[in-house]
Amino acid sequence: MIETDLSHYLINLTSVKEGHYDDIVSKIIDGRIDEITDRLTELATNEENGWNKLVVYLDLRMRGKRLANSNIPNVVSVVDRSDKPTTFVMIASETRPINLVRLIKLLDLSKSLGVNVVLAIVDKYGDVTYYSLEEINLLK
Amino acid sequence: MQARGELFGDRIVILDYREGRRIYEEGFYGKPLGVSKPKSTEEIKTPLELSLIEGLYLLRKGKIAVRYKGNDVDERELEDYAVKRIPRFRDLYRVYEDLKRRGFVVRSGIKFGADFAVYTLGPGVEHAPFVVSVVNADEEMNATELMSYGRVSHSTRKKLILAIINSSSNEIKYIMFKWVKM
């Protein structure tokens, strides 16, 4: 069952660094894959959308973004210099359906925090495309 | 005065062009047969075709009466008929009605790859400032479907809005969706 109630993630939004992914990504960038083979296998098999999350994490790091753990499953946080989240990046796979209820909850949460929401869609070749999502009040 | 429409397939046709002209004038409803974009209402000299979505809306507003095989059709009968013929009819209608309630002119968005093209003034007066695609949060949505929306808005340079229907909260959320460079 996919969790859709995100309200309890309001706590500790910024306090936890994404050490797990950060370390793996740093080793990938440094070409030290041999040291993390087991961790890659574990991540890809045990975490929800784990491999795609790694792909997005790596892509954002390569683009110079500062990242932290949002504590929200399947979401990477882009943070500013003071580790305050500026964008929640929700990860989706080309080959799997997107949970819209969860997306709506994330938009509600982000609105209350003043944080942007981006959907990162990872295709079956590992390419990432980003889309911004913003709730609007449709008025004439 | 109510205009009279005949239910033909998935269209409601107002055969009397003067009545059709009046309905068109009231909110850019429908399309005159054989005229894709009337420049003025005086150009309308042929029957007016309405979609089932427009037709049900106008029937509910008391603007038209609808007849099928010689008999009058009520709202319920027309809705049941439309649900059988048009996939996602209830979701599409719900968003259409909500957009109308907000005062917009709503036309088909199919040429932009969306469900609706939405105008503040009307077609011919302005380019549709945005297009709307309707999705139901209870249904699964593929990423490729979402990506195709993103491509459409990018290539047509229109703002794409996803109207997400949340059945549990009985809400429609309007979400601006666009490709972004990170």
GROMACS .gro file of C-alpha atoms in nm:
model
  322
    1MET     CA    1   0.000   0.000   0.000
    2ILE     CA    2   0.145   0.334  -0.100
    3GLU     CA    3   0.139   0.593   0.172
    4THR     CA    4  -0.054   0.905   0.082
    5ASP     CA    5  -0.080   1.092   0.413
    6LEU     CA    6   0.228   1.311   0.423
    7SER     CA    7   0.136   1.536   0.713
    8HIS     CA    8   0.367   1.371   0.964
    9TYR     CA    9   0.663   1.453   0.741
   10LEU     CA   10   0.626   1.815   0.841
   11ILE     CA   11   0.874   1.749   1.119
   12ASN     CA   12   1.242   1.710   1.042
   13LEU     CA   13   1.207   1.841   0.693
   14THR     CA   14   1.546   1.995   0.689
   15SER     CA   15   1.733   1.827   0.967
   16VAL     CA   16   1.840   1.508   0.796
   17LYS     CA   17   2.106   1.519   0.532
   18GLU     CA   18   2.067   1.265   0.258
   19GLY     CA   19   2.381   1.090   0.377
   20HIS     CA   20   2.292   0.757   0.227
   21TYR     CA   21   2.242   0.884  -0.126
   22ASP     CA   22   2.499   1.158  -0.093
   23ASP     CA   23   2.771   0.912  -0.015
   24ILE     CA   24   2.673   0.673  -0.294
   25VAL     CA   25   2.652   0.954  -0.547
   26SER     CA   26   2.988   1.096  -0.440
   27LYS     CA   27   3.148   0.757  -0.495
   28ILE     CA   28   2.984   0.724  -0.837
   29ILE     CA   29   3.116   1.066  -0.934
   30ASP     CA   30   3.462   0.968  -0.808
   31GLY     CA   31   3.451   0.641  -1.005
   32ARG     CA   32   3.467   0.426  -0.690
   33ILE     CA   33   3.185   0.194  -0.791
   34ASP     CA   34   3.359  -0.118  -0.655
   35GLU     CA   35   3.313   0.015  -0.302
   36ILE     CA   36   2.936   0.050  -0.331
   37THR     CA   37   2.819  -0.243  -0.542
   38ASP     CA   38   2.637  -0.409  -0.249
   39ARG     CA   39   2.477  -0.081  -0.144
   40LEU     CA   40   2.355  -0.018  -0.497
   41THR     CA   41   2.194  -0.361  -0.506
   42GLU     CA   42   2.034  -0.306  -0.169
   43LEU     CA   43   1.904   0.035  -0.265
   44ALA     CA   44   1.760  -0.087  -0.595
   45THR     CA   45   1.586  -0.384  -0.438
   46ASN     CA   46   1.475  -0.256  -0.098
   47GLU     CA   47   1.373   0.104  -0.149
   48GLU     CA   48   1.060   0.223  -0.326
   49ASN     CA   49   1.174   0.352  -0.663
   50GLY     CA   50   1.527   0.340  -0.520
   51TRP     CA   51   1.724   0.325  -0.843
   52ASN     CA   52   1.529   0.609  -1.004
   53LYS     CA   53   1.573   0.818  -0.691
   54LEU     CA   54   1.946   0.763  -0.721
   55VAL     CA   55   1.937   0.862  -1.090
   56VAL     CA   56   1.756   1.187  -1.006
   57TYR     CA   57   1.978   1.256  -0.707
   58LEU     CA   58   2.287   1.214  -0.922
   59ASP     CA   59   2.142   1.429  -1.199
   60LEU     CA   60   2.058   1.711  -0.961
   61ARG     CA   61   2.398   1.692  -0.795
   62MET     CA   62   2.564   1.712  -1.138
   63ARG     CA   63   2.358   2.026  -1.199
   64GLY     CA   64   2.506   2.178  -0.888
   65LYS     CA   65   2.203   2.151  -0.661
   66ARG     CA   66   2.230   2.120  -0.284
   67LEU     CA   67   2.020   1.827  -0.171
   68ALA     CA   68   1.882   1.702   0.158
   69ASN     CA   69   1.647   1.440   0.281
   70SER     CA   70   1.287   1.553   0.288
   71ASN     CA   71   1.188   1.239   0.479
   72ILE     CA   72   0.904   1.202   0.231
   73PRO     CA   73   0.924   0.874   0.043
   74ASN     CA   74   1.011   0.910  -0.322
   75VAL     CA   75   1.097   1.276  -0.284
   76VAL     CA   76   1.432   1.455  -0.296
   77SER     CA   77   1.461   1.805  -0.150
   78VAL     CA   78   1.659   2.082  -0.312
   79VAL     CA   79   1.778   2.312  -0.035
   80ASP     CA   80   1.935   2.656  -0.017
   81ARG     CA   81   2.259   2.745   0.161
   82SER     CA   82   2.089   2.741   0.498
   83ASP     CA   83   1.948   2.393   0.426
   84LYS     CA   84   1.598   2.532   0.389
   85PRO     CA   85   1.402   2.335   0.127
   86THR     CA   86   1.322   2.533  -0.187
   87THR     CA   87   1.190   2.250  -0.405
   88PHE     CA   88   1.045   1.906  -0.348
   89VAL     CA   89   1.132   1.680  -0.640
   90MET     CA   90   0.892   1.389  -0.667
   91ILE     CA   91   1.029   1.097  -0.862
   92ALA     CA   92   0.823   0.909  -1.117
   93SER     CA   93   0.911   0.633  -1.355
   94GLU     CA   94   0.807   0.619  -1.718
   95THR     CA   95   0.710   0.257  -1.669
   96ARG     CA   96   0.494   0.294  -1.359
   97PRO     CA   97   0.170   0.482  -1.290
   98ILE     CA   98   0.188   0.809  -1.104
   99ASN     CA   99  -0.001   0.826  -0.778
  100LEU     CA  100  -0.202   1.145  -0.819
  101VAL     CA  101  -0.346   1.135  -0.467
  102ARG     CA  102   0.005   1.142  -0.330
  103LEU     CA  103   0.098   1.419  -0.570
  104ILE     CA  104  -0.195   1.627  -0.447
  105LYS     CA  105  -0.091   1.571  -0.085
  106LEU     CA  106   0.262   1.680  -0.171
  107LEU     CA  107   0.127   1.996  -0.337
  108ASP     CA  108  -0.083   2.071  -0.026
  109LEU     CA  109   0.216   2.020   0.199
  110SER     CA  110   0.446   2.228  -0.019
  111LYS     CA  111   0.192   2.512  -0.034
  112SER     CA  112   0.182   2.532   0.343
  113LEU     CA  113   0.562   2.546   0.352
  114GLY     CA  114   0.614   2.779   0.057
  115VAL     CA  115   0.817   2.517  -0.130
  116ASN     CA  116   0.805   2.449  -0.506
  117VAL     CA  117   0.712   2.108  -0.644
  118VAL     CA  118   0.883   1.947  -0.940
  119LEU     CA  119   0.803   1.610  -1.092
  120ALA     CA  120   1.107   1.425  -1.222
  121ILE     CA  121   1.011   1.160  -1.475
  122VAL     CA  122   1.280   0.903  -1.537
  123ASP     CA  123   1.243   0.722  -1.867
  124LYS     CA  124   1.342   0.362  -1.928
  125TYR     CA  125   1.686   0.468  -2.047
  126GLY     CA  126   1.755   0.671  -1.733
  127ASP     CA  127   1.701   1.018  -1.882
  128VAL     CA  128   1.528   1.263  -1.652
  129THR     CA  129   1.275   1.529  -1.754
  130TYR     CA  130   1.152   1.784  -1.502
  131TYR     CA  131   0.810   1.945  -1.484
  132SER     CA  132   0.702   2.212  -1.241
  133LEU     CA  133   0.363   2.179  -1.076
  134GLU     CA  134   0.183   2.468  -0.917
  135GLU     CA  135  -0.169   2.486  -0.786
  136ILE     CA  136  -0.344   2.792  -0.920
  137ASN     CA  137  -0.659   2.971  -0.828
  138LEU     CA  138  -0.835   2.986  -1.160
  139LEU     CA  139  -1.008   3.321  -1.176
  140LYS     CA  140  -1.122   3.515  -1.476
  141MET     CA  141  -3.694   3.135  -2.520
  142GLN     CA  142  -3.554   2.784  -2.546
  143ALA     CA  143  -3.381   2.675  -2.863
  144ARG     CA  144  -3.468   2.328  -2.986
  145GLY     CA  145  -3.192   2.077  -3.043
  146GLU     CA  146  -3.205   1.736  -3.206
  147LEU     CA  147  -2.988   1.458  -3.068
  148PHE     CA  148  -2.795   1.313  -3.360
  149GLY     CA  149  -2.525   1.065  -3.258
  150ASP     CA  150  -2.284   1.244  -3.026
  151ARG     CA  151  -2.404   1.588  -3.131
  152ILE     CA  152  -2.700   1.806  -3.051
  153VAL     CA  153  -2.797   2.007  -3.355
  154ILE     CA  154  -3.001   2.326  -3.348
  155LEU     CA  155  -3.153   2.317  -3.691
  156ASP     CA  156  -3.299   2.667  -3.691
  157TYR     CA  157  -2.994   2.882  -3.763
  158ARG     CA  158  -3.147   3.190  -3.597
  159GLU     CA  159  -3.184   3.001  -3.272
  160GLY     CA  160  -2.835   2.857  -3.322
  161ARG     CA  161  -2.696   3.205  -3.376
  162ARG     CA  162  -2.851   3.322  -3.051
  163ILE     CA  163  -2.705   3.029  -2.857
  164TYR     CA  164  -2.363   3.086  -3.012
  165GLU     CA  165  -2.379   3.452  -2.918
  166GLU     CA  166  -2.454   3.369  -2.556
  167GLY     CA  167  -2.116   3.214  -2.493
  168PHE     CA  168  -1.951   3.081  -2.810
  169TYR     CA  169  -2.133   2.751  -2.775
  170GLY     CA  170  -2.107   2.498  -3.057
  171LYS     CA  171  -2.003   2.530  -3.416
  172PRO     CA  172  -2.210   2.625  -3.718
  173LEU     CA  173  -2.220   2.337  -3.964
  174GLY     CA  174  -1.953   2.387  -4.229
  175VAL     CA  175  -1.801   2.696  -4.065
  176SER     CA  176  -1.495   2.627  -3.854
  177LYS     CA  177  -1.443   2.973  -3.709
  178PRO     CA  178  -1.724   3.222  -3.760
  179LYS     CA  179  -1.585   3.574  -3.767
  180SER     CA  180  -1.919   3.721  -3.672
  181THR     CA  181  -2.256   3.583  -3.572
  182GLU     CA  182  -2.406   3.720  -3.896
  183GLU     CA  183  -2.202   3.456  -4.076
  184ILE     CA  184  -2.403   3.183  -3.904
  185LYS     CA  185  -2.659   3.066  -4.155
  186THR     CA  186  -2.638   2.692  -4.098
  187PRO     CA  187  -2.748   2.462  -3.812
  188LEU     CA  188  -2.542   2.482  -3.494
  189GLU     CA  189  -2.373   2.167  -3.370
  190LEU     CA  190  -2.325   2.134  -2.995
  191SER     CA  191  -2.118   1.872  -2.820
  192LEU     CA  192  -2.296   1.655  -2.564
  193ILE     CA  193  -2.106   1.840  -2.291
  194GLU     CA  194  -2.229   2.177  -2.412
  195GLY     CA  195  -2.574   2.034  -2.478
  196LEU     CA  196  -2.618   1.896  -2.127
  197TYR     CA  197  -2.493   2.223  -1.979
  198LEU     CA  198  -2.739   2.429  -2.186
  199LEU     CA  199  -3.022   2.188  -2.112
  200ARG     CA  200  -2.955   2.224  -1.740
  201LYS     CA  201  -2.948   2.600  -1.778
  202GLY     CA  202  -3.285   2.587  -1.952
  203LYS     CA  203  -3.141   2.741  -2.269
  204ILE     CA  204  -3.230   2.451  -2.495
  205ALA     CA  205  -3.473   2.163  -2.516
  206VAL     CA  206  -3.344   1.839  -2.662
  207ARG     CA  207  -3.537   1.589  -2.869
  208TYR     CA  208  -3.440   1.236  -2.962
  209LYS     CA  209  -3.638   1.042  -3.222
  210GLY     CA  210  -3.931   1.276  -3.177
  211ASN     CA  211  -3.939   1.269  -2.796
  212ASP     CA  212  -3.812   1.524  -2.547
  213VAL     CA  213  -3.508   1.416  -2.346
  214ASP     CA  214  -3.455   1.524  -1.986
  215GLU     CA  215  -3.122   1.597  -1.815
  216ARG     CA  216  -3.090   1.251  -1.666
  217GLU     CA  217  -3.162   1.076  -1.995
  218LEU     CA  218  -2.916   1.294  -2.182
  219GLU     CA  219  -2.646   1.238  -1.922
  220ASP     CA  220  -2.694   0.859  -1.930
  221TYR     CA  221  -2.683   0.870  -2.309
  222ALA     CA  222  -2.361   1.076  -2.305
  223VAL     CA  223  -2.191   0.856  -2.044
  224LYS     CA  224  -2.240   0.555  -2.270
  225ARG     CA  225  -2.097   0.734  -2.572
  226ILE     CA  226  -1.818   0.955  -2.442
  227PRO     CA  227  -1.533   0.812  -2.236
  228ARG     CA  228  -1.475   1.008  -1.911
  229PHE     CA  229  -1.793   1.206  -1.977
  230ARG     CA  230  -1.876   1.272  -1.609
  231ASP     CA  231  -1.524   1.400  -1.533
  232LEU     CA  232  -1.516   1.615  -1.845
  233TYR     CA  233  -1.858   1.758  -1.773
  234ARG     CA  234  -1.771   1.833  -1.413
  235VAL     CA  235  -1.467   2.038  -1.510
  236TYR     CA  236  -1.653   2.206  -1.799
  237GLU     CA  237  -1.930   2.316  -1.563
  238ASP     CA  238  -1.678   2.441  -1.307
  239LEU     CA  239  -1.493   2.645  -1.571
  240LYS     CA  240  -1.821   2.792  -1.693
  241ARG     CA  241  -1.915   2.878  -1.335
  242ARG     CA  242  -1.587   3.068  -1.314
  243GLY     CA  243  -1.693   3.271  -1.614
  244PHE     CA  244  -1.468   3.128  -1.885
  245VAL     CA  245  -1.551   3.049  -2.246
  246VAL     CA  246  -1.473   2.680  -2.290
  247ARG     CA  247  -1.413   2.514  -2.624
  248SER     CA  248  -1.265   2.186  -2.740
  249GLY     CA  249  -0.890   2.165  -2.680
  250ILE     CA  250  -0.830   1.867  -2.905
  251LYS     CA  251  -0.618   2.058  -3.155
  252PHE     CA  252  -0.384   2.145  -2.870
  253GLY     CA  253  -0.380   1.787  -2.741
  254ALA     CA  254  -0.592   1.877  -2.438
  255ASP     CA  255  -0.954   1.840  -2.333
  256PHE     CA  256  -1.048   2.208  -2.330
  257ALA     CA  257  -0.921   2.537  -2.467
  258VAL     CA  258  -1.020   2.809  -2.225
  259TYR     CA  259  -1.071   3.175  -2.314
  260THR     CA  260  -1.141   3.478  -2.101
  261LEU     CA  261  -1.302   3.667  -2.390
  262GLY     CA  262  -1.369   3.413  -2.661
  263PRO     CA  263  -1.230   3.247  -2.975
  264GLY     CA  264  -1.154   3.491  -3.255
  265VAL     CA  265  -1.115   3.769  -2.998
  266GLU     CA  266  -0.800   3.625  -2.841
  267HIS     CA  267  -0.583   3.314  -2.861
  268ALA     CA  268  -0.676   3.061  -2.593
  269PRO     CA  269  -0.453   3.163  -2.304
  270PHE     CA  270  -0.452   2.814  -2.161
  271VAL     CA  271  -0.559   2.459  -2.222
  272VAL     CA  272  -0.699   2.217  -1.968
  273SER     CA  273  -0.662   1.841  -1.943
  274VAL     CA  274  -0.886   1.651  -1.705
  275VAL     CA  275  -0.752   1.371  -1.490
  276ASN     CA  276  -0.914   1.175  -1.212
  277ALA     CA  277  -0.699   1.118  -0.906
  278ASP     CA  278  -0.863   0.778  -0.853
  279GLU     CA  279  -0.738   0.652  -1.185
  280GLU     CA  280  -0.387   0.550  -1.269
  281MET     CA  281  -0.196   0.787  -1.486
  282ASN     CA  282   0.108   0.689  -1.686
  283ALA     CA  283   0.410   0.911  -1.690
  284THR     CA  284   0.410   0.905  -2.069
  285GLU     CA  285   0.061   1.054  -2.064
  286LEU     CA  286   0.180   1.336  -1.841
  287MET     CA  287   0.489   1.387  -2.057
  288SER     CA  288   0.273   1.420  -2.366
  289TYR     CA  289   0.083   1.701  -2.190
  290GLY     CA  290   0.414   1.869  -2.118
  291ARG     CA  291   0.519   1.843  -2.483
  292VAL     CA  292   0.189   1.988  -2.598
  293SER     CA  293   0.208   2.292  -2.376
  294HIS     CA  294   0.569   2.348  -2.477
  295SER     CA  295   0.509   2.316  -2.853
  296THR     CA  296   0.186   2.517  -2.858
  297ARG     CA  297   0.327   2.773  -2.612
  298LYS     CA  298   0.012   2.757  -2.409
  299LYS     CA  299  -0.020   2.722  -2.038
  300LEU     CA  300  -0.132   2.372  -1.960
  301ILE     CA  301  -0.351   2.322  -1.660
  302LEU     CA  302  -0.428   1.982  -1.519
  303ALA     CA  303  -0.773   1.969  -1.366
  304ILE     CA  304  -0.737   1.692  -1.111
  305ILE     CA  305  -1.064   1.559  -0.977
  306ASN     CA  306  -1.032   1.427  -0.625
  307SER     CA  307  -1.343   1.217  -0.567
  308SER     CA  308  -1.281   1.166  -0.196
  309SER     CA  309  -1.274   1.538  -0.120
  310ASN     CA  310  -1.511   1.622  -0.405
  311GLU     CA  311  -1.271   1.890  -0.525
  312ILE     CA  312  -1.112   1.997  -0.850
  313LYS     CA  313  -0.756   2.117  -0.821
  314TYR     CA  314  -0.610   2.321  -1.103
  315ILE     CA  315  -0.241   2.256  -1.142
  316MET     CA  316  -0.019   2.448  -1.381
  317PHE     CA  317   0.210   2.194  -1.543
  318LYS     CA  318   0.517   2.290  -1.743
  319TRP     CA  319   0.852   2.161  -1.853
  320VAL     CA  320   1.128   2.314  -1.649
  321LYS     CA  321   1.503   2.326  -1.677
  322MET     CA  322   1.660   2.246  -1.343
   0.00000   0.00000   0.00000
